[in-house]
Short mmCIF file of C-alpha atoms and ligand atoms in Angstrom, two decimals:
data_model
loop_
_atom_site.label_atom_id
_atom_site.label_comp_id
_atom_site.label_asym_id
_atom_site.label_seq_id
_atom_site.Cartn_x
_atom_site.Cartn_y
_atom_site.Cartn_z
CA MET A 1 4.56 -158.71 77.72
CA LEU A 2 4.74 -160.40 74.34
CA ASP A 3 3.75 -163.90 75.41
CA GLY A 4 7.31 -165.06 74.74
CA ARG A 5 6.97 -164.11 71.09
CA THR A 6 9.46 -162.03 69.15
CA THR A 7 8.05 -159.22 67.05
CA LEU A 8 10.00 -157.72 64.17
CA SER A 9 10.78 -154.57 66.23
CA LYS A 10 12.10 -156.60 69.14
CA PHE A 11 14.20 -158.75 66.79
CA LEU A 12 15.70 -155.68 65.09
CA ILE A 13 16.41 -153.81 68.30
CA ASP A 14 18.05 -156.90 69.85
CA THR A 15 20.01 -157.70 66.69
CA LEU A 16 21.03 -154.27 65.44
CA ASP A 17 20.60 -151.53 68.02
CA ARG A 18 22.07 -153.51 70.91
CA ARG A 19 24.97 -154.81 68.82
CA PRO A 20 28.06 -153.51 70.62
CA GLY A 21 30.97 -151.62 69.15
CA PRO A 22 31.66 -149.90 65.83
CA ASP A 23 29.54 -152.46 64.02
CA ALA A 24 26.36 -150.84 65.34
CA ALA A 25 24.08 -150.30 62.36
CA SER A 26 22.65 -146.93 63.26
CA GLY A 27 19.17 -146.35 61.88
CA LEU A 28 18.94 -149.62 59.98
CA SER A 29 16.29 -151.05 62.29
CA ALA A 30 14.13 -147.93 61.83
CA LEU A 31 14.51 -148.18 58.06
CA LEU A 32 13.48 -151.84 58.10
CA ILE A 33 10.44 -150.98 60.24
CA ASP A 34 9.42 -148.50 57.51
CA VAL A 35 9.93 -151.16 54.83
CA ALA A 36 7.76 -153.50 56.92
CA ALA A 37 5.09 -150.79 57.10
CA SER A 38 5.11 -150.62 53.28
CA ILE A 39 4.64 -154.36 53.16
CA LYS A 40 1.68 -154.29 55.58
CA THR A 41 0.03 -151.57 53.50
CA ILE A 42 0.60 -153.55 50.29
CA ALA A 43 -0.76 -156.73 51.93
CA ALA A 44 -3.94 -154.87 52.88
CA ALA A 45 -4.35 -153.50 49.34
CA LEU A 46 -3.78 -156.91 47.73
CA THR A 47 -6.24 -158.64 50.05
CA ARG A 48 -9.05 -156.52 48.64
CA GLY A 49 -8.45 -158.16 45.25
CA ALA A 50 -10.79 -157.10 42.47
CA LEU A 51 -12.88 -155.19 45.06
CA GLY A 52 -10.03 -152.70 45.35
CA GLY A 53 -10.57 -151.60 41.75
CA GLN A 54 -6.83 -151.88 41.08
CA HIS A 55 -6.60 -154.93 38.85
CA GLY A 56 -5.55 -154.69 35.22
CA SER A 57 -3.09 -152.73 33.15
CA ALA A 58 -1.93 -149.18 33.86
CA GLN A 59 -1.54 -148.74 30.07
CA SER A 60 2.14 -147.86 30.51
CA VAL A 61 5.51 -149.63 30.18
CA ASN A 62 8.51 -149.62 32.52
CA THR A 63 12.19 -149.18 31.67
CA HIS A 64 12.36 -152.87 30.64
CA GLY A 65 9.59 -152.38 28.08
CA GLU A 66 7.22 -154.48 30.22
CA GLU A 67 3.59 -153.53 30.57
CA GLN A 68 2.94 -152.05 34.02
CA LYS A 69 -0.06 -153.23 36.02
CA LYS A 70 -1.96 -150.68 38.08
CA LEU A 71 -0.72 -152.47 41.17
CA ASP A 72 2.92 -152.20 40.03
CA LEU A 73 2.52 -148.44 40.27
CA VAL A 74 0.40 -148.41 43.44
CA THR A 75 2.87 -150.61 45.33
CA ASN A 76 5.82 -148.53 44.07
CA GLU A 77 4.15 -145.41 45.47
CA ILE A 78 3.52 -147.16 48.81
CA PHE A 79 7.24 -147.92 49.17
CA LEU A 80 8.19 -144.34 48.32
CA GLN A 81 5.73 -142.78 50.75
CA HIS A 82 6.70 -145.02 53.67
CA CYS A 83 10.45 -144.69 53.22
CA GLU A 84 11.23 -141.21 51.85
CA TRP A 85 10.54 -139.15 54.97
CA ASP A 86 12.59 -140.82 57.71
CA GLY A 87 15.96 -139.18 57.10
CA LEU A 88 17.70 -142.53 56.69
CA LEU A 89 17.91 -142.79 52.89
CA ALA A 90 20.07 -141.10 50.27
CA GLY A 91 18.09 -142.49 47.33
CA MET A 92 15.87 -145.27 46.06
CA VAL A 93 15.85 -147.45 42.95
CA SER A 94 12.90 -149.49 41.77
CA GLU A 95 11.91 -151.72 38.89
CA GLU A 96 9.16 -149.23 38.14
CA MET A 97 11.29 -146.05 37.98
CA ASP A 98 13.78 -145.29 35.20
CA GLU A 99 16.17 -143.22 37.35
CA VAL A 100 17.25 -142.98 40.99
CA TYR A 101 14.45 -141.50 43.10
CA ALA A 102 15.83 -138.43 44.86
CA ILE A 103 14.59 -137.84 48.40
CA PRO A 104 12.45 -134.65 48.30
CA GLU A 105 14.22 -131.53 49.61
CA THR A 106 11.67 -131.22 52.41
CA TYR A 107 13.07 -134.33 54.11
CA PRO A 108 16.50 -134.97 55.61
CA ARG A 109 18.79 -137.50 53.95
CA GLY A 110 20.74 -140.39 55.43
CA ASP A 111 23.37 -142.95 54.50
CA TYR A 112 21.32 -145.87 53.23
CA LEU A 113 20.35 -146.83 49.70
CA LEU A 114 17.16 -148.82 49.07
CA ALA A 115 16.52 -150.84 45.90
CA PHE A 116 13.21 -152.66 45.51
CA ASP A 117 10.87 -154.59 43.27
CA PRO A 118 7.52 -153.45 44.69
CA LEU A 119 5.50 -156.26 43.12
CA ASP A 120 7.24 -159.41 41.97
CA GLY A 121 5.35 -161.90 39.84
CA SER A 122 2.81 -159.26 38.90
CA SER A 123 1.48 -161.43 36.06
CA ASN A 124 -0.10 -163.46 38.90
CA ILE A 125 -2.19 -160.54 40.16
CA ASP A 126 -5.18 -160.96 37.90
CA ILE A 127 -5.35 -164.72 38.58
CA ASN A 128 -5.17 -164.25 42.37
CA GLY A 129 -1.81 -166.04 42.45
CA VAL A 130 1.12 -165.56 44.80
CA VAL A 131 3.10 -162.31 44.47
CA GLY A 132 5.79 -160.62 46.53
CA SER A 133 8.00 -157.58 47.13
CA ILE A 134 11.81 -157.68 47.22
CA PHE A 135 14.20 -155.16 48.80
CA SER A 136 17.93 -154.56 49.21
CA VAL A 137 19.74 -152.13 51.51
CA LEU A 138 23.26 -150.79 50.96
CA ARG A 139 25.12 -148.31 53.09
CA ARG A 140 26.65 -145.47 51.14
CA ASP A 141 30.42 -145.29 51.34
CA GLY A 142 32.05 -142.18 52.79
CA GLU A 143 33.16 -140.55 49.54
CA GLY A 144 31.66 -137.28 48.30
CA ASP A 145 28.95 -135.32 50.02
CA ALA A 146 27.73 -137.77 52.64
CA ARG A 147 24.39 -135.97 52.90
CA GLY A 148 23.87 -135.22 49.20
CA ALA A 149 21.43 -137.05 46.96
CA ALA A 150 22.69 -140.42 45.76
CA ASP A 151 23.26 -140.90 42.05
CA ALA A 152 23.24 -144.13 40.04
CA ALA A 153 26.96 -144.64 40.70
CA ALA A 154 26.26 -144.97 44.43
CA PHE A 155 24.25 -148.15 43.73
CA MET A 156 27.01 -149.82 41.68
CA ARG A 157 28.16 -152.11 44.48
CA PRO A 158 28.35 -155.92 44.47
CA GLY A 159 25.60 -157.72 46.39
CA ARG A 160 28.00 -159.01 49.05
CA GLU A 161 28.06 -155.44 50.44
CA GLN A 162 24.34 -155.41 51.25
CA VAL A 163 23.65 -154.64 54.92
CA ALA A 164 20.14 -156.09 54.71
CA SER A 165 17.81 -157.69 52.21
CA GLY A 166 14.45 -159.37 52.28
CA TYR A 167 11.17 -160.11 50.64
CA ALA A 168 7.50 -160.20 51.45
CA ILE A 169 5.38 -163.06 50.19
CA TYR A 170 1.66 -162.36 49.86
CA GLY A 171 0.22 -165.87 49.96
CA PRO A 172 -2.44 -167.47 52.18
CA SER A 173 -0.49 -165.68 54.91
CA THR A 174 1.82 -162.67 54.47
CA MET A 175 5.40 -163.30 55.51
CA LEU A 176 8.48 -161.10 55.71
CA VAL A 177 11.76 -162.96 55.27
CA LEU A 178 14.91 -160.97 55.93
CA SER A 179 18.58 -161.02 56.71
CA VAL A 180 20.77 -158.38 58.28
CA GLY A 181 23.81 -160.64 57.90
CA ASN A 182 23.22 -163.04 60.78
CA GLY A 183 21.14 -165.73 59.12
CA THR A 184 17.79 -165.64 57.34
CA HIS A 185 14.66 -165.26 59.44
CA GLY A 186 10.94 -165.41 58.65
CA PHE A 187 8.15 -163.38 60.26
CA THR A 188 4.43 -164.01 59.77
CA LEU A 189 1.98 -161.12 59.74
CA GLU A 190 -0.59 -161.37 62.50
CA ARG A 191 -3.17 -159.55 60.47
CA ASP A 192 -5.70 -158.60 63.16
CA VAL A 193 -2.97 -157.11 65.38
CA GLY A 194 -0.65 -155.78 62.66
CA ASN A 195 2.56 -157.31 64.02
CA PHE A 196 5.16 -159.35 62.20
CA VAL A 197 6.01 -162.24 64.54
CA LEU A 198 9.16 -164.36 64.27
CA THR A 199 7.96 -167.81 63.19
CA HIS A 200 10.91 -169.16 61.18
CA SER A 201 14.18 -168.50 62.99
CA ASP A 202 17.49 -169.19 61.24
CA ILE A 203 16.11 -170.88 58.12
CA ARG A 204 18.46 -173.47 56.59
CA ILE A 205 18.19 -174.71 53.00
CA PRO A 206 18.71 -178.49 52.77
CA GLU A 207 21.95 -179.21 50.91
CA ASP A 208 20.36 -181.88 48.72
CA SER A 209 17.11 -181.74 46.85
CA CYS A 210 15.10 -183.42 44.09
CA GLU A 211 13.09 -180.39 42.99
CA PHE A 212 13.89 -177.80 40.31
CA ALA A 213 12.16 -174.72 38.92
CA ILE A 214 12.73 -173.31 35.46
CA ASN A 215 10.56 -171.92 32.68
CA ALA A 216 10.87 -174.87 30.32
CA SER A 217 9.25 -172.98 27.45
CA ASN A 218 12.68 -171.33 26.96
CA GLU A 219 14.53 -174.62 26.63
CA ARG A 220 15.57 -174.05 23.02
CA PHE A 221 17.47 -170.90 24.12
CA TRP A 222 19.40 -172.45 27.03
CA GLU A 223 23.12 -173.13 27.11
CA PRO A 224 24.24 -176.80 27.00
CA PRO A 225 25.14 -177.09 30.72
CA VAL A 226 21.61 -176.06 31.74
CA ARG A 227 20.08 -178.43 29.19
CA ARG A 228 22.28 -181.19 30.54
CA TYR A 229 21.23 -180.60 34.15
CA VAL A 230 17.51 -180.40 33.39
CA GLN A 231 17.63 -183.44 31.09
CA GLU A 232 19.32 -185.47 33.80
CA CYS A 233 16.62 -184.43 36.28
CA LYS A 234 13.88 -185.39 33.83
CA ASP A 235 15.54 -188.75 33.16
CA GLY A 236 14.71 -189.62 36.74
CA ARG A 237 15.54 -192.88 38.38
CA THR A 238 16.50 -194.60 35.10
CA GLY A 239 18.96 -191.79 34.24
CA CYS A 240 22.42 -191.02 35.56
CA ARG A 241 21.08 -189.29 38.70
CA ALA A 242 19.25 -192.50 39.62
CA GLN A 243 16.43 -190.60 41.32
CA ASP A 244 13.17 -188.97 40.33
CA PHE A 245 12.91 -185.17 40.37
CA ASN A 246 9.90 -182.90 40.66
CA MET A 247 9.38 -179.58 38.87
CA ARG A 248 7.59 -176.35 39.85
CA TRP A 249 7.10 -172.97 38.14
CA ILE A 250 5.04 -170.23 39.81
CA ALA A 251 6.32 -167.28 37.68
CA SER A 252 7.19 -165.33 40.82
CA MET A 253 10.78 -165.45 42.01
CA VAL A 254 9.59 -164.68 45.53
CA ALA A 255 7.35 -167.74 45.60
CA GLU A 256 10.11 -169.97 44.18
CA VAL A 257 12.77 -168.73 46.61
CA HIS A 258 10.37 -169.06 49.51
CA ARG A 259 9.69 -172.71 48.65
CA ILE A 260 13.44 -173.33 48.39
CA LEU A 261 14.05 -171.72 51.80
CA MET A 262 11.31 -173.91 53.29
CA ARG A 263 12.18 -177.29 51.74
CA GLY A 264 15.12 -176.97 49.34
CA GLY A 265 15.37 -177.10 45.57
CA VAL A 266 16.91 -175.18 42.70
CA PHE A 267 15.58 -172.11 40.90
CA MET A 268 17.00 -171.14 37.53
CA TYR A 269 16.49 -168.21 35.23
CA PRO A 270 19.69 -168.89 33.31
CA ARG A 271 21.49 -167.06 30.58
CA ASP A 272 19.72 -167.76 27.31
CA PHE A 273 19.90 -166.77 23.67
CA ARG A 274 16.37 -165.48 23.26
CA THR A 275 17.72 -161.96 23.03
CA PRO A 276 21.49 -162.18 22.54
CA ALA A 277 22.16 -158.88 24.30
CA MET A 278 20.09 -159.91 27.32
CA GLU A 279 22.20 -161.65 29.93
CA GLY A 280 19.25 -163.06 31.83
CA ARG A 281 15.67 -162.22 32.78
CA LEU A 282 16.02 -161.08 36.37
CA ARG A 283 17.31 -157.74 37.53
CA LEU A 284 20.54 -157.65 39.55
CA LEU A 285 19.98 -154.82 42.04
CA TYR A 286 16.44 -155.49 43.26
CA GLU A 287 15.78 -159.16 42.44
CA ALA A 288 18.92 -161.29 42.09
CA SER A 289 21.21 -159.63 44.68
CA PRO A 290 18.78 -159.47 47.61
CA MET A 291 17.57 -163.03 47.00
CA SER A 292 21.14 -164.31 46.72
CA PHE A 293 22.00 -162.68 50.06
CA LEU A 294 19.07 -164.47 51.73
CA VAL A 295 19.96 -167.79 50.10
CA GLU A 296 23.63 -167.61 51.14
CA GLN A 297 22.65 -166.57 54.67
CA ALA A 298 20.50 -169.74 54.78
CA GLY A 299 23.39 -171.98 53.71
CA GLY A 300 22.48 -172.21 50.01
CA LEU A 301 24.38 -171.02 46.95
CA SER A 302 23.59 -168.51 44.22
CA ILE A 303 25.56 -168.22 40.97
CA THR A 304 25.27 -166.82 37.48
CA GLY A 305 26.36 -170.21 36.18
CA ARG A 306 30.01 -169.27 36.22
CA GLU A 307 30.51 -166.99 39.23
CA ARG A 308 29.08 -166.18 42.65
CA LEU A 309 26.19 -163.85 42.09
CA LEU A 310 27.03 -161.63 45.09
CA ASP A 311 30.40 -160.86 43.45
CA VAL A 312 28.89 -159.45 40.24
CA GLN A 313 29.84 -155.80 39.83
CA PRO A 314 26.77 -153.86 38.61
CA GLY A 315 27.23 -151.59 35.61
CA ALA A 316 23.71 -150.19 35.32
CA LEU A 317 20.69 -149.66 37.57
CA HIS A 318 18.42 -152.06 35.70
CA GLN A 319 21.05 -154.59 34.65
CA ARG A 320 19.85 -158.15 34.18
CA VAL A 321 21.77 -161.23 35.27
CA PRO A 322 21.45 -165.02 34.98
CA VAL A 323 20.40 -166.64 38.28
CA ILE A 324 20.84 -170.20 39.53
CA LEU A 325 20.25 -170.61 43.25
CA GLY A 326 19.19 -173.01 45.95
CA SER A 327 20.39 -176.24 47.55
CA ARG A 328 24.16 -176.20 47.80
CA HIS A 329 25.02 -179.56 46.23
CA GLU A 330 22.74 -179.06 43.24
CA VAL A 331 24.05 -175.54 42.53
CA GLU A 332 27.64 -176.83 42.84
CA ARG A 333 26.79 -179.49 40.27
CA ILE A 334 25.37 -176.92 37.84
CA GLN A 335 28.46 -174.73 38.27
CA ARG A 336 30.63 -177.77 37.52
CA TYR A 337 28.61 -178.44 34.35
CA HIS A 338 29.28 -174.86 33.19
CA GLY A 339 33.00 -175.33 33.84
CA GLU A 340 33.10 -178.64 31.97
CA TYR A 341 31.24 -177.07 29.05
CA ASP A 342 33.58 -174.08 28.93
CA ARG A 343 36.61 -176.41 28.92
CA GLY A 344 35.04 -178.68 26.27
CA GLU A 345 34.94 -181.62 28.69
CA ASP A 346 31.23 -182.35 28.58
CA LYS A 347 30.85 -183.88 25.12
CA PRO A 348 29.99 -187.38 26.38
CA PHE A 349 27.14 -185.91 28.44
CA THR A 350 25.60 -183.52 25.95
CA SER A 351 25.52 -185.68 22.83
CA PRO A 352 21.97 -186.44 21.63
CA LEU A 353 22.55 -190.18 22.13
CA PHE A 354 23.44 -189.63 25.76
CA ASN A 355 20.22 -187.76 26.32
CA GLU A 356 18.09 -190.46 24.70
CA ARG A 357 19.31 -193.36 26.80
CA SER A 358 22.14 -193.73 29.21
CA LEU A 359 24.11 -196.05 26.91
CA PHE A 360 26.99 -193.57 26.67
CA LEU A 361 27.13 -192.81 30.33
CA PRO A 362 30.74 -192.81 31.58
CA GLU A 363 31.19 -194.75 34.76
CA THR A 364 32.52 -191.74 36.65
CA GLU A 365 29.13 -190.04 36.65
CA ALA A 366 27.12 -191.29 39.60
P1 AHG B 1 8.17 -158.99 37.79
O1 AHG B 1 6.73 -159.39 37.98
O2 AHG B 1 8.69 -158.15 38.92
O3 AHG B 1 8.46 -158.40 36.44
O4 AHG B 1 9.09 -160.28 37.92
C1 AHG B 1 8.73 -161.49 37.35
C2 AHG B 1 9.98 -162.30 37.19
C3 AHG B 1 10.24 -163.30 38.28
O5 AHG B 1 9.66 -163.08 39.49
C4 AHG B 1 9.80 -164.61 37.70
O6 AHG B 1 10.62 -165.63 38.14
C5 AHG B 1 9.92 -164.40 36.24
O7 AHG B 1 9.86 -163.02 36.00
C6 AHG B 1 8.84 -165.07 35.46
O8 AHG B 1 9.23 -165.08 34.16
P2 AHG B 1 8.37 -165.79 33.01
O9 AHG B 1 7.35 -164.79 32.61
O10 AHG B 1 9.38 -166.12 31.96
O11 AHG B 1 7.74 -167.03 33.61
MN1 MN B 2 10.25 -159.15 39.89
MN1 MN B 3 7.96 -156.25 39.72
#
């Protein structure tokens, strides 16, 4: 007897294994239990903090040229070990591995593809700040050798085709937030027992919000529509939005998205011109896509600025993408600003005089 509580296993069995008909997602619940086991192991390692002897740099760089922390590598290994053996996966992709990880020959292979960021916000590790893990699950289509090892091409599918995605947030409590396509649900780790217990059923993102998150140190590289939106927020109640806004930046996408799922808001890592070839900061397959799936399943929106993020067709494993997500009405507004900019209709709003004072504010803008 579970005291009326729903554990992760019970939730998955009820939701997936007892789903009638051809829609039955064979093996997905077992795969997600293995992902959850990775997360519990990572939570235990992180809780030891500096006592675990795993703080600091690994003295190596990943495929993005970023310095790897020891814990980036340790957490990557934890995911691999928990998920490679179960016969459910055809391959794995991670922020910390250049190529697709092939399932060792000693284990059977399955139909699912797992992409993950084992430690998100890893710059927070050494300051004992909030970090997370992000994961995305695709089901391999029927072409080719269904039991062969997956190659990079197998992962080149738009995010709308994900069969599950989620994240773990390692904060004062550890939570697992996931979606298998029927809403977004949050589970809290009962540490002494080792169970994830459903505590946040069917999370809904408020449609309106007065809170935004962006790394303002990049402002000089932003496109005009993003500058316009942020300036209007900062103008507060005396500006055209006629209300005060609040700002947050935790430098961990997991922490930002979690706050937005709990109380609304907007998170932006937009396209910028810092490095002209770089479309954005965040990675499509294992950061932007899984988070966008969760946000849409919770009633929010996620865009690149100009298109729905879940419709972006990946072209490379470690492709980056601009991300703007959160409360529906705010994201719709930002998308409109991109459209007006692209059509040259936003001049009255982006002139320096408009930004200084609202003297040039057209009456249509409420
Ligand atoms: P990671 O630690 O996996 O490399 O990801 C960090 C990402 C994301 O989580 C966060 O929003 C962003 O990078 C922070 O970027 P800044 O360093 O520009 O603040
Ligand atoms: Mn990350
Ligand atoms: Mn990472």
